């Protein structure tokens, strides 16, 4: 079959193409489809397209996903949720089905965790959670990569998580259970991590020997910890509750006094972005035992590992 080359041409109107060119494109598309269905089309990584869908802002996740795609010679397509037909009422299920026909994988940052399942069910391609209201698994991978670099053996590590029982906390708890470490979580009573996540983590912990403590006392959590971890008090999408959350979390700041209760060689961790003066003081996050930028750097390597594995 002769294929008409359209190199360098724009196709803004059907009228930009001659009849021969138009039909040539249809024939080519049918051949491509057949070869893919027959498993004869190249499936090397350089042929992969990955949609990066964002419903909320991002710096680290967006950057690491795009750079990971480039390093694997894949094609990243960064999309803002509000620019899609979704914002005009197209059902997520229809959107997902279209994504599933065109890209090989979707990494999505969404408000509703359930939207990721809808996406997975309809797109039928790998969906990577790039942060939802409930979890942040890519972050937890980088966190534990960083902890492994520092300590080697997870079984000997006590992590104290102090602050809001949010998405980052949920993933950290589950990841702790998976690797068999020890996590002591201190949050206000009304801001506890998700009960279903904690229940799941406790079941996993029975297999791995992990220890999961959920309490309200920050001093007790931090006592003799190897790692002290916190996150923002007001997550994306919670702006309306900001003042009530800040009020509840006042006693949960990671400052010099609280950090002093951890082991003398303990590290400070934070997924970033941070609010200095709120969940953590400058003296701690910019101090010598802060490893927040090593954590951030590890986002890239773990993301490459995820793409390499799922594709
Ligand atoms: N830690 C993290 O996910 O950062 P971003 O919100 O900048 O992606
Ligand atoms: N808990 C924060 C994490 C940001 C990376 C949020 O959801 O906004």
Coordinates of C-alpha atoms and ligand atoms in Angstrom, one line a residue:
X1 CA 0.0 0.0 0.0
X2 CA 1.3 3.4 -0.9
X3 CA 1.3 5.9 2.0
X4 CA 1.1 9.5 1.3
X5 CA 3.6 11.4 3.4
X6 CA 2.2 14.6 5.0
X7 CA 5.4 15.6 6.7
X8 CA 5.3 19.1 8.1
X9 CA 1.7 19.7 7.0
X10 CA -1.1 21.1 9.2
X11 CA -4.5 19.4 9.2
X12 CA -6.9 22.0 10.4
X13 CA -9.7 21.2 8.0
X14 CA -10.6 18.1 6.1
X15 CA -10.2 20.4 3.1
X16 CA -6.4 20.5 3.8
X17 CA -6.2 17.0 2.4
X18 CA -6.8 15.7 -1.1
X19 CA -9.2 12.8 -1.5
X20 CA -6.2 10.5 -2.1
X21 CA -4.5 11.8 1.1
X22 CA -7.6 11.4 3.1
X23 CA -8.2 7.8 2.1
X24 CA -4.5 7.1 2.4
X25 CA -4.8 8.1 6.1
X26 CA -7.8 5.8 6.6
X27 CA -6.0 2.9 5.1
X28 CA -2.9 3.5 7.2
X29 CA -5.0 3.8 10.4
X30 CA -6.6 0.4 9.6
X31 CA -3.2 -1.2 9.1
X32 CA -1.9 0.2 12.4
X33 CA -5.0 -1.0 14.2
X34 CA -4.7 -4.5 12.7
X35 CA -1.0 -4.8 13.6
X36 CA -1.6 -3.7 17.2
X37 CA -4.5 -6.2 17.6
X38 CA -2.3 -8.9 16.1
X39 CA 0.5 -8.0 18.5
X40 CA 2.9 -7.3 15.6
X41 CA 3.2 -3.5 16.3
X42 CA 6.4 -2.5 18.1
X43 CA 5.7 -2.4 21.9
X44 CA 9.0 -0.9 22.9
X45 CA 8.8 1.8 25.6
X46 CA 9.5 4.5 23.0
X47 CA 6.1 3.8 21.5
X48 CA 4.2 4.4 24.7
X49 CA 2.1 7.5 25.4
X50 CA 1.2 8.3 29.0
X51 CA -1.5 10.8 29.9
X52 CA -0.8 12.9 33.0
X53 CA -4.1 14.2 34.2
X54 CA -4.2 16.9 36.9
X55 CA -7.3 18.1 38.8
X56 CA -5.1 19.9 41.4
X57 CA -1.8 21.7 41.3
X58 CA 1.5 19.8 41.5
X59 CA 5.3 20.5 41.3
X60 CA 7.1 17.3 42.3
X61 CA 4.7 14.8 40.9
X62 CA 4.2 16.6 37.6
X63 CA 8.0 17.0 37.2
X64 CA 8.9 13.5 38.1
X65 CA 6.2 11.9 35.9
X66 CA 7.3 14.0 32.9
X67 CA 11.0 13.4 33.4
X68 CA 10.4 9.7 34.0
X69 CA 8.5 9.5 30.7
X70 CA 11.4 11.2 28.9
X71 CA 14.0 8.9 30.4
X72 CA 12.0 5.9 29.3
X73 CA 11.6 7.5 25.9
X74 CA 7.9 7.5 26.3
X75 CA 5.6 10.4 25.5
X76 CA 4.0 12.3 28.3
X77 CA 0.7 14.2 27.7
X78 CA 0.0 16.5 30.6
X79 CA -3.6 17.5 30.8
X80 CA -5.5 19.8 33.0
X81 CA -8.9 18.4 34.1
X82 CA -10.6 21.7 33.6
X83 CA -9.5 21.9 30.0
X84 CA -11.2 18.6 29.1
X85 CA -14.8 18.0 28.2
X86 CA -15.1 16.6 31.7
X87 CA -15.4 20.2 32.9
X88 CA -18.5 20.6 30.6
X89 CA -20.2 17.5 31.9
X90 CA -18.9 14.6 29.9
X91 CA -19.1 11.6 32.1
X92 CA -15.8 10.3 33.5
X93 CA -16.7 6.8 32.2
X94 CA -16.8 8.1 28.6
X95 CA -13.6 10.1 29.1
X96 CA -11.9 7.1 30.5
X97 CA -12.9 4.9 27.6
X98 CA -11.4 7.4 25.2
X99 CA -8.1 7.5 27.1
X100 CA -8.0 3.8 27.1
X101 CA -8.2 3.7 23.3
X102 CA -5.4 6.2 22.9
X103 CA -2.8 6.1 25.6
X104 CA -1.0 3.2 27.4
X105 CA -1.2 4.5 30.9
X106 CA -2.8 7.3 32.9
X107 CA -1.3 9.0 35.9
X108 CA -4.0 11.1 37.5
X109 CA -4.2 13.5 40.5
X110 CA -7.8 13.8 41.5
X111 CA -10.0 15.0 44.3
X112 CA -12.1 11.8 44.6
X113 CA -10.3 8.6 45.1
X114 CA -13.3 6.7 43.6
X115 CA -12.8 8.5 40.3
X116 CA -9.5 6.5 39.9
X117 CA -11.5 3.2 40.1
X118 CA -14.0 4.5 37.6
X119 CA -11.1 5.4 35.4
X120 CA -9.5 2.0 35.7
X121 CA -12.7 0.1 35.1
X122 CA -13.6 2.0 31.9
X123 CA -10.1 2.8 30.5
X124 CA -8.8 -0.8 31.0
X125 CA -5.2 0.5 31.0
X126 CA -2.9 1.1 34.0
X127 CA -4.0 4.0 36.1
X128 CA -1.5 5.5 38.5
X129 CA -2.7 7.5 41.4
X130 CA -0.7 10.8 41.4
X131 CA -2.5 11.8 44.7
X132 CA -6.2 11.6 45.6
X133 CA -8.1 12.7 48.7
X134 CA -7.4 9.4 50.2
X135 CA -3.9 8.3 49.2
X136 CA -0.5 9.3 47.7
X137 CA 1.2 6.0 46.8
X138 CA 3.9 7.5 44.6
X139 CA 5.0 9.6 47.6
X140 CA 5.0 6.6 49.9
X141 CA 7.3 4.7 47.5
X142 CA 9.8 7.6 47.5
X143 CA 9.5 7.9 51.3
X144 CA 10.4 4.3 51.8
X145 CA 13.2 4.4 49.2
X146 CA 14.6 7.3 51.2
X147 CA 14.2 5.4 54.5
X148 CA 15.9 2.4 53.0
X149 CA 18.8 4.4 51.9
X150 CA 19.3 5.7 55.4
X151 CA 18.6 2.6 57.5
X152 CA 18.8 -0.4 55.3
X153 CA 16.6 -2.5 57.5
X154 CA 13.0 -1.4 57.8
X155 CA 12.4 -3.6 60.8
X156 CA 14.5 -1.4 63.0
X157 CA 12.9 1.9 62.1
X158 CA 10.3 3.8 64.1
X159 CA 8.5 6.5 62.1
X160 CA 6.5 9.1 63.9
X161 CA 3.8 10.8 61.8
X162 CA 2.5 14.0 63.5
X163 CA -0.3 16.2 62.2
X164 CA -3.3 15.7 59.9
X165 CA -4.4 12.2 59.2
X166 CA -4.5 12.8 55.5
X167 CA -3.8 11.1 52.2
X168 CA 0.0 11.1 52.8
X169 CA -0.5 9.7 56.3
X170 CA -2.8 6.9 54.9
X171 CA -0.3 5.8 52.3
X172 CA 2.6 6.0 54.9
X173 CA 0.6 3.7 57.2
X174 CA -0.1 1.2 54.6
X175 CA 3.5 1.3 53.3
X176 CA 4.8 0.8 56.8
X177 CA 2.6 -2.3 57.1
X178 CA 3.9 -3.6 53.8
X179 CA 7.6 -3.3 54.8
X180 CA 7.3 -4.3 58.4
X181 CA 8.4 -1.1 60.1
X182 CA 6.9 0.7 63.1
X183 CA 4.8 3.8 62.8
X184 CA 3.4 5.8 65.6
X185 CA 0.8 8.3 64.4
X186 CA -0.4 11.3 66.4
X187 CA -3.3 13.3 65.1
X188 CA -6.2 15.3 66.7
X189 CA -9.2 13.0 67.5
X190 CA -11.2 14.5 64.6
X191 CA -8.4 14.3 62.1
X192 CA -7.5 10.6 62.3
X193 CA -6.3 8.6 59.3
X194 CA -9.0 6.6 57.4
X195 CA -10.3 3.8 59.6
X196 CA -10.5 1.3 56.7
X197 CA -6.8 2.0 55.8
X198 CA -5.7 1.5 59.5
X199 CA -7.7 -1.7 59.6
X200 CA -6.1 -3.0 56.4
X201 CA -2.7 -2.0 57.6
X202 CA -3.2 -3.9 60.9
X203 CA -4.1 -7.0 59.0
X204 CA -1.0 -6.7 56.8
X205 CA 1.1 -5.9 59.9
X206 CA 0.3 -9.4 61.3
X207 CA 2.1 -10.9 58.3
X208 CA 5.1 -8.6 58.2
X209 CA 5.6 -7.9 61.9
X210 CA 4.9 -4.1 61.5
X211 CA 3.7 -2.1 64.4
X212 CA 0.9 0.4 63.9
X213 CA 0.0 2.8 66.6
X214 CA -2.7 5.5 66.2
X215 CA -3.0 8.0 69.0
X216 CA -3.5 11.7 69.7
X217 CA -0.3 12.4 71.7
X218 CA 2.5 13.9 69.5
X219 CA 5.2 13.7 72.3
X220 CA 4.5 10.0 72.8
X221 CA 4.6 9.4 69.0
X222 CA 7.9 11.1 68.5
X223 CA 9.6 9.6 71.6
X224 CA 12.7 7.6 70.4
X225 CA 11.6 7.8 66.7
X226 CA 14.2 7.4 63.9
X227 CA 12.1 9.5 61.5
X228 CA 9.7 12.3 62.3
X229 CA 7.3 13.0 59.4
X230 CA 4.7 15.6 58.9
X231 CA 2.6 17.1 56.1
X232 CA 0.6 20.3 55.6
X233 CA -2.4 20.9 57.9
X234 CA -4.6 22.1 55.0
X235 CA -4.5 19.8 52.0
X236 CA -5.6 20.9 48.5
X237 CA -9.3 21.2 48.4
X238 CA -9.8 21.8 52.1
X239 CA -9.3 25.5 52.0
X240 CA -12.8 26.1 53.4
X241 CA -11.9 24.2 56.6
X242 CA -8.5 25.9 56.9
X243 CA -9.1 27.9 60.1
X244 CA -10.8 25.1 62.1
X245 CA -8.1 22.6 61.1
X246 CA -5.3 25.0 62.0
X247 CA -6.9 25.5 65.4
X248 CA -7.2 21.7 66.0
X249 CA -3.6 21.1 64.9
X250 CA -1.9 23.9 66.9
X251 CA -0.2 21.4 69.3
X252 CA 1.1 19.2 66.5
X253 CA 3.8 21.5 65.1
X254 CA 7.2 19.7 64.5
X255 CA 9.5 22.2 66.3
X256 CA 12.8 21.9 68.1
X257 CA 11.2 20.9 71.4
X258 CA 9.2 18.1 69.8
X259 CA 12.0 16.9 67.5
X260 CA 14.3 16.7 70.5
X261 CA 12.2 13.8 71.8
X262 CA 13.2 11.7 68.8
X263 CA 16.6 9.9 68.7
X264 CA 19.5 12.3 68.5
X265 CA 20.3 11.1 65.0
X266 CA 16.6 11.1 63.8
X267 CA 15.7 12.4 60.4
X268 CA 12.9 14.9 59.5
X269 CA 10.7 14.1 56.5
X270 CA 8.0 15.9 54.7
X271 CA 6.4 15.2 51.3
X272 CA 6.5 19.0 50.4
X273 CA 5.2 21.6 49.8
X274 CA 5.7 22.8 53.3
X275 CA 4.3 25.7 55.3
X276 CA 7.2 26.9 57.5
X277 CA 5.8 28.2 60.8
X278 CA 2.7 26.0 60.6
X279 CA 3.2 22.2 60.6
X280 CA 7.0 22.6 60.9
X281 CA 9.4 25.3 62.0
X282 CA 12.2 26.6 59.7
X283 CA 14.8 25.4 62.3
X284 CA 13.6 21.8 61.7
X285 CA 12.9 21.6 58.0
X286 CA 16.0 23.6 57.1
X287 CA 18.1 22.0 59.7
X288 CA 20.9 19.4 59.3
X289 CA 18.6 16.4 59.9
X290 CA 16.1 17.3 57.3
X291 CA 16.1 14.9 54.3
X292 CA 13.1 16.5 52.5
X293 CA 15.0 17.2 49.3
X294 CA 16.4 13.6 49.1
X295 CA 12.8 12.5 49.4
X296 CA 11.8 14.8 46.6
X297 CA 14.6 13.6 44.4
X298 CA 13.6 10.0 45.0
X299 CA 10.2 10.7 43.5
X300 CA 11.9 10.5 40.1
X301 CA 13.5 7.1 40.5
X302 CA 10.4 5.5 42.0
X303 CA 8.2 6.9 39.3
X304 CA 10.6 5.5 36.6
X305 CA 10.3 2.1 38.4
X306 CA 6.5 2.3 38.5
X307 CA 6.3 3.1 34.7
X308 CA 8.9 0.4 33.9
X309 CA 7.0 -2.2 35.9
X310 CA 3.4 -1.4 34.8
X311 CA 4.2 -1.0 31.1
Ligands
LIG1 N1 4.8 15.7 47.2 C1 4.1 16.0 46.2 O1 3.3 15.2 45.7 O2 4.3 17.3 45.7 P1 3.5 18.0 44.5 O3 2.1 18.3 45.1 O4 4.3 19.2 44.2 O5 3.4 17.1 43.3
LIG2 N1 -1.7 16.3 51.8 C1 -1.3 17.2 50.8 C2 -0.1 16.5 50.0 C3 0.4 17.4 48.9 C4 1.5 16.7 48.2 C5 -2.4 17.5 49.9 O1 -3.2 16.6 49.5 O2 -2.5 18.7 49.5

